[in-house]
Short mmCIF file of C-alpha atoms in Angstrom, two decimals:
data_model
loop_
_atom_site.label_atom_id
_atom_site.label_comp_id
_atom_site.label_asym_id
_atom_site.label_seq_id
_atom_site.Cartn_x
_atom_site.Cartn_y
_atom_site.Cartn_z
CA MET J 1 0.00 0.00 0.00
CA ALA J 2 1.22 3.48 -0.80
CA PRO J 3 2.12 5.57 2.25
CA GLN J 4 -0.74 7.58 3.72
CA LEU J 5 -0.45 11.00 5.31
CA GLN J 6 -3.64 12.06 7.07
CA CYS J 7 -2.72 15.74 7.04
CA LEU J 8 -3.14 16.06 3.28
CA PRO J 9 -6.46 17.63 2.18
CA GLN J 10 -9.07 15.47 0.47
CA HIS J 11 -10.06 16.42 -3.09
CA PRO J 12 -12.41 14.63 -5.48
CA LEU J 13 -10.50 12.67 -8.10
CA ASN J 14 -10.63 14.28 -11.55
CA VAL J 15 -10.60 11.28 -13.90
CA VAL J 16 -10.22 12.61 -17.45
CA GLN J 17 -10.02 9.23 -19.19
CA GLY J 18 -11.29 5.84 -18.12
CA ASP J 19 -13.67 4.69 -15.40
CA LEU J 20 -12.28 4.44 -11.89
CA SER J 21 -15.28 2.43 -10.72
CA ALA J 22 -14.55 -0.24 -13.36
CA LEU J 23 -11.18 -1.06 -11.77
CA SER J 24 -10.80 -3.96 -9.38
CA PRO J 25 -11.00 -3.01 -5.68
CA ALA J 26 -7.25 -3.55 -5.25
CA VAL J 27 -6.30 -1.41 -8.26
CA ARG J 28 -8.79 1.30 -7.30
CA ASP J 29 -7.44 1.40 -3.74
CA PHE J 30 -3.87 1.70 -5.09
CA VAL J 31 -4.93 4.64 -7.28
CA GLU J 32 -6.92 6.40 -4.59
CA GLN J 33 -4.25 6.09 -1.90
CA SER J 34 -1.51 7.21 -4.29
CA ALA J 35 -3.58 10.16 -5.52
CA LYS J 36 -4.29 11.16 -1.93
CA LEU J 37 -0.56 11.23 -1.30
CA CYS J 38 0.70 12.73 -4.58
CA GLN J 39 -2.20 15.14 -5.24
CA PRO J 40 -2.32 15.10 -9.06
CA ASP J 41 -4.70 17.47 -10.85
CA LYS J 42 -5.98 14.74 -13.17
CA ILE J 43 -6.07 10.96 -13.50
CA HIS J 44 -5.77 9.30 -16.91
CA ILE J 45 -6.40 5.54 -17.16
CA CYS J 46 -4.41 4.43 -20.19
CA ASP J 47 -6.07 2.24 -22.82
CA GLY J 48 -2.93 1.68 -24.91
CA SER J 49 -4.60 2.77 -28.14
CA GLU J 50 -2.85 4.33 -31.10
CA GLU J 51 -4.98 7.45 -30.68
CA GLU J 52 -3.93 7.82 -27.05
CA ASN J 53 -0.29 7.42 -28.04
CA ARG J 54 -0.64 10.03 -30.78
CA GLN J 55 -2.18 12.50 -28.34
CA LEU J 56 0.62 11.98 -25.83
CA LEU J 57 3.28 12.47 -28.49
CA CYS J 58 1.60 15.71 -29.58
CA LEU J 59 1.40 16.86 -25.96
CA MET J 60 5.09 16.21 -25.37
CA GLU J 61 5.99 17.95 -28.62
CA GLU J 62 3.99 21.02 -27.58
CA GLN J 63 5.76 21.01 -24.21
CA GLY J 64 9.15 20.89 -25.94
CA LEU J 65 9.92 17.54 -24.31
CA ILE J 66 10.40 15.68 -27.60
CA LYS J 67 11.10 16.62 -31.20
CA CYS J 68 9.93 14.71 -34.25
CA LEU J 69 12.76 13.67 -36.58
CA ARG J 70 10.97 14.13 -39.91
CA LYS J 71 13.44 12.14 -42.04
CA TYR J 72 12.54 8.95 -40.18
CA GLN J 73 9.15 7.39 -39.63
CA ASN J 74 7.80 7.65 -36.09
CA CYS J 75 11.16 8.73 -34.69
CA TRP J 76 11.41 11.17 -31.79
CA LEU J 77 14.27 12.90 -30.03
CA ALA J 78 14.22 13.62 -26.29
CA ARG J 79 17.03 15.73 -24.84
CA THR J 80 17.30 15.00 -21.15
CA ASP J 81 18.74 16.92 -18.26
CA PRO J 82 22.47 15.97 -18.22
CA ARG J 83 22.06 15.02 -14.55
CA ASP J 84 19.52 12.33 -15.44
CA VAL J 85 21.07 10.10 -18.08
CA ALA J 86 21.72 6.75 -16.37
CA ARG J 87 20.59 4.27 -13.77
CA VAL J 88 21.62 5.39 -10.30
CA GLU J 89 22.87 2.31 -8.46
CA SER J 90 23.84 4.40 -5.44
CA LYS J 91 20.19 5.42 -5.03
CA THR J 92 18.62 2.07 -5.91
CA VAL J 93 17.62 0.06 -2.85
CA ILE J 94 15.85 -3.10 -1.74
CA VAL J 95 13.69 -2.72 1.37
CA THR J 96 13.48 -5.82 3.59
CA PRO J 97 13.12 -6.42 7.33
CA GLU J 98 16.73 -7.60 7.65
CA GLN J 99 19.80 -6.54 5.69
CA ARG J 100 20.78 -10.14 5.03
CA ASP J 101 17.50 -10.67 3.16
CA THR J 102 18.84 -8.24 0.54
CA ILE J 103 22.63 -8.61 0.57
CA PRO J 104 25.24 -10.81 2.26
CA ILE J 105 26.99 -9.13 5.16
CA ALA J 106 30.36 -8.09 3.71
CA LYS J 107 33.33 -8.52 6.04
CA SER J 108 34.74 -5.21 4.81
CA GLY J 109 31.44 -3.52 5.65
CA VAL J 110 30.93 -2.34 2.05
CA SER J 111 28.80 -4.55 -0.20
CA GLN J 112 29.21 -4.56 -3.98
CA LEU J 113 26.09 -6.72 -4.34
CA GLY J 114 23.30 -4.21 -3.82
CA ARG J 115 21.98 -1.65 -1.38
CA TRP J 116 19.65 -2.29 1.53
CA LEU J 117 17.34 0.19 3.21
CA SER J 118 15.51 -0.54 6.44
CA GLU J 119 11.73 -0.23 6.51
CA LYS J 120 12.00 2.67 8.97
CA GLU J 121 14.44 4.62 6.77
CA PHE J 122 12.32 3.88 3.72
CA GLU J 123 9.24 5.43 5.33
CA LYS J 124 11.28 8.54 6.14
CA ALA J 125 12.44 8.72 2.52
CA LEU J 126 8.87 8.48 1.24
CA THR J 127 7.63 11.18 3.59
CA LEU J 128 10.39 13.50 2.36
CA ARG J 129 9.57 13.00 -1.33
CA PHE J 130 6.04 12.04 -2.26
CA PRO J 131 3.50 14.34 -0.53
CA GLU J 132 2.00 16.60 -3.26
CA CYS J 133 4.75 15.61 -5.71
CA MET J 134 2.28 15.47 -8.65
CA LYS J 135 0.52 18.79 -8.06
CA GLY J 136 -0.36 20.44 -11.36
CA ARG J 137 0.33 17.23 -13.28
CA THR J 138 -1.63 14.26 -14.59
CA MET J 139 -1.32 10.86 -12.94
CA TYR J 140 -1.33 8.19 -15.63
CA LEU J 141 -2.40 4.64 -14.79
CA ILE J 142 -0.48 2.19 -16.97
CA PRO J 143 -1.72 -1.41 -16.89
CA PHE J 144 1.04 -3.57 -18.37
CA SER J 145 1.85 -7.22 -18.90
CA MET J 146 5.34 -8.67 -18.80
CA GLY J 147 4.81 -11.28 -21.49
CA PRO J 148 1.83 -12.02 -23.76
CA VAL J 149 -1.45 -10.83 -22.30
CA GLY J 150 -3.26 -13.78 -20.78
CA SER J 151 -0.29 -16.16 -20.79
CA PRO J 152 0.01 -18.21 -17.57
CA LEU J 153 3.71 -17.30 -17.56
CA SER J 154 3.12 -13.53 -17.75
CA LYS J 155 3.09 -11.16 -14.80
CA ILE J 156 1.01 -7.98 -14.57
CA GLY J 157 1.93 -4.60 -13.15
CA ILE J 158 0.09 -1.33 -12.59
CA GLN J 159 2.32 1.74 -12.88
CA LEU J 160 1.21 5.18 -11.76
CA THR J 161 3.34 8.00 -13.15
CA ASP J 162 3.20 11.73 -13.85
CA SER J 163 5.38 11.40 -16.96
CA PRO J 164 3.79 11.10 -20.42
CA TYR J 165 7.24 10.08 -21.68
CA VAL J 166 7.04 7.02 -19.43
CA VAL J 167 3.58 6.18 -20.80
CA ALA J 168 4.76 6.29 -24.41
CA SER J 169 7.89 4.29 -23.57
CA MET J 170 6.02 1.63 -21.57
CA ARG J 171 3.76 1.14 -24.58
CA ILE J 172 6.88 0.17 -26.54
CA MET J 173 8.54 -1.86 -23.77
CA THR J 174 5.53 -3.89 -22.59
CA ARG J 175 2.04 -5.06 -23.57
CA MET J 176 0.06 -2.13 -22.23
CA GLY J 177 -3.59 -1.14 -22.21
CA SER J 178 -7.21 -2.06 -21.52
CA ALA J 179 -6.74 -5.72 -22.38
CA VAL J 180 -4.37 -6.04 -19.42
CA LEU J 181 -7.01 -4.75 -16.99
CA GLU J 182 -9.55 -7.18 -18.44
CA THR J 183 -7.13 -10.07 -18.03
CA LEU J 184 -6.15 -8.99 -14.52
CA GLY J 185 -9.67 -8.99 -13.12
CA ASN J 186 -9.27 -9.33 -9.35
CA GLY J 187 -5.87 -10.99 -9.68
CA GLN J 188 -2.54 -10.02 -8.18
CA PHE J 189 -0.30 -7.34 -9.65
CA VAL J 190 2.94 -5.52 -8.88
CA LYS J 191 2.34 -1.96 -7.69
CA CYS J 192 4.61 0.60 -9.37
CA LEU J 193 4.55 4.25 -8.30
CA HIS J 194 6.72 6.80 -10.11
CA SER J 195 7.06 10.56 -10.06
CA VAL J 196 9.56 12.88 -11.71
CA GLY J 197 9.44 14.90 -8.51
CA CYS J 198 8.64 18.28 -10.08
CA PRO J 199 5.24 19.56 -8.93
CA LEU J 200 3.83 22.61 -10.67
CA PRO J 201 4.39 25.51 -10.58
CA LEU J 202 8.11 24.86 -10.92
CA LYS J 203 10.48 26.29 -8.35
CA LYS J 204 13.26 26.52 -10.95
CA PRO J 205 13.36 26.15 -14.75
CA LEU J 206 13.86 22.74 -16.34
CA VAL J 207 16.89 21.82 -18.42
CA ASN J 208 15.81 20.80 -21.94
CA ASN J 209 12.21 20.73 -20.66
CA TRP J 210 13.12 17.46 -18.92
CA ALA J 211 11.44 17.09 -15.53
CA CYS J 212 13.59 15.41 -12.87
CA ASN J 213 14.80 15.89 -9.33
CA PRO J 214 18.27 14.30 -9.18
CA GLU J 215 19.02 15.54 -5.68
CA LEU J 216 16.20 13.36 -4.32
CA THR J 217 16.24 10.47 -6.79
CA LEU J 218 15.35 7.14 -5.18
CA VAL J 219 14.40 3.79 -6.73
CA ALA J 220 13.07 1.42 -4.08
CA HIS J 221 11.80 -2.16 -4.23
CA ILE J 222 9.71 -3.83 -1.52
CA PRO J 223 9.66 -7.51 -2.53
CA GLN J 224 7.38 -8.73 0.25
CA ARG J 225 4.67 -6.29 -0.82
CA ARG J 226 5.42 -6.59 -4.56
CA GLU J 227 5.93 -2.84 -4.79
CA ILE J 228 8.31 -0.55 -6.67
CA ILE J 229 8.52 3.14 -5.82
CA SER J 230 10.63 5.52 -7.89
CA PHE J 231 11.15 9.26 -7.46
CA GLY J 232 13.09 12.01 -9.17
CA SER J 233 14.29 10.43 -12.42
CA GLY J 234 12.80 10.17 -15.89
CA TYR J 235 15.57 7.94 -17.25
CA GLY J 236 14.38 4.56 -18.56
CA GLY J 237 16.03 2.21 -16.07
CA ASN J 238 14.75 4.34 -13.19
CA SER J 239 11.29 5.23 -14.47
CA LEU J 240 10.10 2.42 -16.76
CA LEU J 241 9.37 0.22 -13.80
CA GLY J 242 8.53 -2.86 -15.85
CA LYS J 243 12.13 -2.91 -17.05
CA LYS J 244 15.01 -3.53 -14.61
CA CYS J 245 12.91 -3.03 -11.49
CA PHE J 246 10.11 -5.53 -12.20
CA ALA J 247 11.63 -7.82 -14.85
CA LEU J 248 14.80 -8.44 -12.83
CA ARG J 249 14.79 -7.31 -9.19
CA ILE J 250 11.19 -8.15 -8.28
CA ALA J 251 10.96 -11.02 -10.78
CA SER J 252 14.11 -12.66 -9.43
CA ARG J 253 12.48 -12.71 -5.99
CA ILE J 254 9.22 -14.11 -7.40
CA GLY J 255 11.26 -16.67 -9.33
CA GLU J 256 12.98 -17.83 -6.16
CA GLU J 257 9.60 -18.38 -4.53
CA GLU J 258 7.97 -20.05 -7.55
CA GLY J 259 10.93 -22.09 -8.80
CA TRP J 260 12.17 -20.25 -11.90
CA LEU J 261 14.88 -17.76 -12.85
CA ALA J 262 14.82 -14.13 -13.99
CA GLU J 263 18.08 -13.39 -15.76
CA HIS J 264 19.70 -10.43 -17.49
CA MET J 265 22.06 -11.99 -20.04
CA LEU J 266 19.91 -14.60 -21.77
CA VAL J 267 19.93 -15.57 -25.43
CA SER J 268 17.01 -17.79 -26.35
CA THR J 269 16.09 -19.71 -29.49
CA TYR J 270 13.07 -21.95 -30.14
CA ARG J 271 15.08 -24.97 -29.08
CA ILE J 272 17.67 -23.93 -26.52
CA ASN J 273 18.69 -21.40 -23.92
CA LEU J 274 22.22 -20.07 -23.76
CA PHE J 275 23.57 -18.14 -20.80
CA PHE J 276 26.64 -16.04 -21.42
CA VAL J 277 29.09 -14.78 -18.84
CA VAL J 278 31.78 -12.55 -20.28
CA ILE J 279 34.53 -12.43 -17.68
CA SER J 280 37.98 -11.02 -18.19
CA LYS J 281 40.76 -9.06 -16.47
CA PRO J 282 41.61 -5.31 -16.61
CA VAL J 283 44.35 -6.08 -19.15
CA VAL J 284 41.80 -6.96 -21.80
CA HIS J 285 38.77 -4.89 -22.68
CA CYS J 286 36.43 -2.45 -20.97
CA SER J 287 33.33 -4.07 -22.53
CA SER J 288 33.67 -7.22 -20.44
CA CYS J 289 31.31 -7.95 -17.61
CA HIS J 290 33.73 -6.99 -14.95
CA CYS J 291 32.59 -3.53 -13.87
CA PHE J 292 35.11 -0.95 -12.68
CA SER J 293 34.63 1.59 -9.87
CA GLY J 294 37.94 3.48 -9.72
CA LYS J 295 40.53 0.67 -9.41
CA ILE J 296 38.09 -1.86 -7.89
CA ILE J 297 37.05 -4.87 -9.97
CA MET J 298 33.32 -5.51 -9.69
CA TYR J 299 32.57 -9.12 -10.53
CA ASP J 300 29.30 -9.25 -12.44
CA PRO J 301 27.85 -12.78 -12.79
CA PHE J 302 25.42 -12.97 -15.71
CA ALA J 303 25.45 -9.14 -15.71
CA MET J 304 23.02 -9.42 -12.77
CA ARG J 305 25.04 -7.67 -10.09
CA PRO J 306 22.95 -4.45 -10.14
CA PHE J 307 19.69 -6.40 -10.44
CA PHE J 308 19.60 -9.00 -7.68
CA GLY J 309 16.30 -8.80 -5.83
CA TYR J 310 17.64 -10.76 -2.87
CA ASN J 311 20.80 -12.09 -1.20
CA PHE J 312 23.40 -13.14 -3.81
CA GLY J 313 24.31 -16.27 -1.84
CA ARG J 314 20.68 -17.38 -1.93
CA TYR J 315 20.61 -16.54 -5.63
CA LEU J 316 23.53 -18.94 -6.21
CA SER J 317 21.78 -21.63 -4.15
CA HIS J 318 18.60 -21.13 -6.17
CA TRP J 319 20.57 -21.52 -9.40
CA LEU J 320 22.14 -24.75 -8.17
CA SER J 321 18.78 -26.08 -7.00
CA MET J 322 17.61 -26.32 -10.61
CA GLU J 323 19.70 -29.48 -10.99
CA HIS J 324 17.37 -31.27 -8.61
CA ARG J 325 14.11 -30.24 -10.28
CA THR J 326 13.03 -33.30 -12.23
CA CYS J 327 10.82 -31.27 -14.58
CA SER J 328 13.59 -28.85 -15.53
CA LYS J 329 15.63 -29.06 -18.71
CA LEU J 330 18.89 -27.46 -17.72
CA PRO J 331 20.50 -24.98 -20.12
CA LYS J 332 24.04 -25.34 -21.34
CA ILE J 333 26.39 -22.73 -19.93
CA PHE J 334 29.30 -21.32 -21.93
CA HIS J 335 32.02 -19.02 -20.65
CA VAL J 336 33.31 -16.66 -23.35
CA ASN J 337 36.00 -13.99 -23.46
CA TRP J 338 35.93 -12.11 -26.75
CA PHE J 339 38.59 -9.67 -25.65
CA ARG J 340 41.94 -11.39 -25.10
CA LYS J 341 44.91 -9.55 -26.57
CA ASP J 342 48.36 -10.60 -27.70
CA LYS J 343 51.61 -9.00 -26.54
CA GLN J 344 51.28 -6.38 -29.26
CA ASN J 345 47.91 -5.33 -27.79
CA ASN J 346 45.93 -6.73 -30.74
CA PHE J 347 42.71 -8.64 -30.20
CA LEU J 348 43.22 -12.36 -30.76
CA TRP J 349 39.65 -12.90 -31.97
CA PRO J 350 38.09 -10.57 -34.58
CA GLY J 351 34.74 -10.34 -32.75
CA PHE J 352 31.56 -8.69 -34.05
CA GLY J 353 29.80 -10.84 -36.66
CA GLU J 354 32.53 -13.47 -36.47
CA ASN J 355 31.16 -14.42 -33.06
CA CYS J 356 28.52 -16.40 -34.95
CA ARG J 357 31.24 -18.97 -35.61
CA VAL J 358 31.46 -19.59 -31.88
CA LEU J 359 27.67 -19.75 -31.58
CA GLU J 360 27.62 -22.35 -34.34
CA TRP J 361 30.05 -24.47 -32.33
CA MET J 362 27.83 -24.10 -29.28
CA PHE J 363 24.79 -25.28 -31.24
CA ARG J 364 26.70 -28.33 -32.42
CA ARG J 365 27.78 -29.10 -28.85
CA ILE J 366 24.17 -28.88 -27.69
CA GLU J 367 23.13 -31.26 -30.46
CA GLY J 368 25.58 -33.78 -29.07
CA GLU J 369 28.35 -33.54 -31.67
CA ASP J 370 31.78 -34.61 -30.44
CA CYS J 371 33.61 -31.34 -31.15
CA ALA J 372 35.20 -30.46 -27.81
CA LYS J 373 38.19 -31.40 -25.70
CA MET J 374 38.82 -31.01 -21.99
CA SER J 375 41.06 -28.34 -20.46
CA PRO J 376 41.64 -27.32 -16.82
CA LEU J 377 39.03 -24.60 -17.35
CA GLY J 378 36.42 -26.88 -18.94
CA TYR J 379 35.57 -27.97 -22.47
CA ILE J 380 37.02 -25.97 -25.36
CA PRO J 381 36.70 -26.47 -29.14
CA ALA J 382 38.60 -29.49 -30.43
CA ASP J 383 41.30 -28.90 -33.02
CA GLY J 384 39.61 -27.81 -36.25
CA ALA J 385 36.14 -27.68 -34.63
CA LEU J 386 35.68 -23.93 -35.14
CA ASN J 387 34.89 -22.80 -38.68
CA LEU J 388 37.71 -20.37 -39.49
CA ASN J 389 37.22 -20.25 -43.25
CA GLY J 390 38.00 -16.81 -44.64
CA LEU J 391 39.37 -15.39 -41.39
CA GLY J 392 43.02 -15.47 -42.31
CA HIS J 393 45.45 -16.22 -39.49
CA VAL J 394 43.88 -16.67 -36.06
CA ASN J 395 46.22 -17.96 -33.35
CA MET J 396 43.96 -20.56 -31.72
CA ASP J 397 46.76 -21.90 -29.53
CA GLU J 398 47.23 -18.48 -27.95
CA ILE J 399 43.47 -17.89 -27.64
CA PHE J 400 43.09 -21.08 -25.60
CA SER J 401 46.39 -20.86 -23.76
CA ILE J 402 46.21 -21.04 -19.96
CA GLU J 403 48.71 -18.96 -18.05
CA LYS J 404 49.36 -20.66 -14.73
CA GLU J 405 50.47 -17.53 -12.85
CA PHE J 406 47.48 -15.57 -14.12
CA TRP J 407 45.01 -18.20 -12.96
CA GLU J 408 46.72 -18.68 -9.62
CA GLU J 409 46.28 -14.97 -8.98
CA GLU J 410 42.72 -15.08 -10.34
CA ILE J 411 41.77 -17.86 -7.93
CA LYS J 412 43.19 -15.87 -5.02
CA GLU J 413 41.13 -12.84 -6.03
CA ILE J 414 37.94 -14.87 -6.46
CA ARG J 415 38.43 -16.55 -3.07
CA LYS J 416 39.03 -13.16 -1.47
CA TYR J 417 35.89 -11.81 -3.16
CA PHE J 418 33.78 -14.74 -2.00
CA ASP J 419 35.16 -14.49 1.53
CA ASP J 420 34.51 -10.75 1.83
CA GLN J 421 31.41 -10.17 -0.26
CA VAL J 422 29.41 -13.41 0.03
CA ASN J 423 30.81 -14.52 3.37
CA THR J 424 28.82 -17.29 5.09
CA ASP J 425 26.09 -17.18 2.43
CA LEU J 426 28.39 -18.79 -0.18
CA PRO J 427 27.03 -22.25 -1.14
CA CYS J 428 29.43 -25.12 -0.38
CA ASP J 429 29.17 -26.34 -3.98
CA VAL J 430 30.59 -23.06 -5.27
CA ALA J 431 33.46 -23.13 -2.77
CA ASN J 432 34.22 -26.74 -3.77
CA GLN J 433 34.30 -25.85 -7.47
CA LEU J 434 36.84 -23.13 -6.77
CA LEU J 435 38.95 -25.63 -4.83
CA GLN J 436 38.84 -28.13 -7.71
CA LEU J 437 39.84 -25.39 -10.17
CA GLU J 438 42.80 -24.53 -7.94
CA GLN J 439 43.90 -28.15 -7.92
CA ARG J 440 43.71 -28.43 -11.72
CA ILE J 441 45.70 -25.22 -12.23
CA SER J 442 48.37 -26.38 -9.77
CA GLN J 443 49.02 -29.41 -11.98
CA LEU J 444 49.88 -27.34 -15.07
#
């Protein structure tokens, strides 16, 4: 339930599109409580129609928020405030009763695996930000489905926002509109409340007509209540709450409870699932899925580090539990590093479209073809197994070379990371795998 402040005056709700009484009791209560808190001038229940979208685009164009690029069909330019151009991990939190529900307790005291906020501090943060935050603006109700409308695998959310930009973007990002409300009926949904944090009249002029409040930006998730509350940012990852917030952080928590996975780096075909982890060292390439904060390496498994909805150690245990689910068809997992360089600082693999050659090998492996050989790091392509026709010289021996000193140091760093960041929440199976890797490397 949205926070309630009894001191705010009561005003009749001005619904300019849609029928509030036609909403389910739970959705209507969410709207009424949020409107009581945020005090919008109008409420617009989105139907997802082309006409509605056209009207919103015209409105934003009149406001100077977007500009139509006439040389391209249905192409619009939005120039944002330079202070609001990215996800803000430092202001993205998970709210749970105990810190360990959200993140492992790091021995160093500083976790790289997410940010926790206590329920008490969260209520203070809400009280500071949301009262009357939508004054002078329209509150849009966006019913959206993550997945095909009506599918038993899909999940439904209701987002309330004062940003028409968010409405237009959510129409692109999700299945949005009246059909979602019809499918929802009296069912469960994730509550998503968002405000740009700029009530009217403005206290200071906007930059590029882009409404935001970066000083007070906060993106909060309350998994137990299936709620997402975002304030102060109009940037996609912070404001399109079906995206990272629902599809990863909240969904990963739902997946843990229901026995499935919500993952960031997933490539799917009609026959298989492939999970990619691109892991490499600072000496290779900045595009790898190690993240850098100053001189600190941020390990980023499955590119999920910023998106865990619960304790990373429990996430690893949940992953490993899939092996014991008799109804599950486990995906094949491939570790790739596109970015190794030779001593002359040249990339050993050409990359880009040539990566399809590696994917082809993966497909053949999945089909059961004998095209691999064992190495201390796992299976690698057998001699001649990769199609290199037309590539010229590619030094495969160097690509698959294993430097003992490098891996000895790597194992030390990984063990240190596990010990500090995951601590007692590290599954025994993961610790044992690291030990076995250390033993194989020692025999080189």
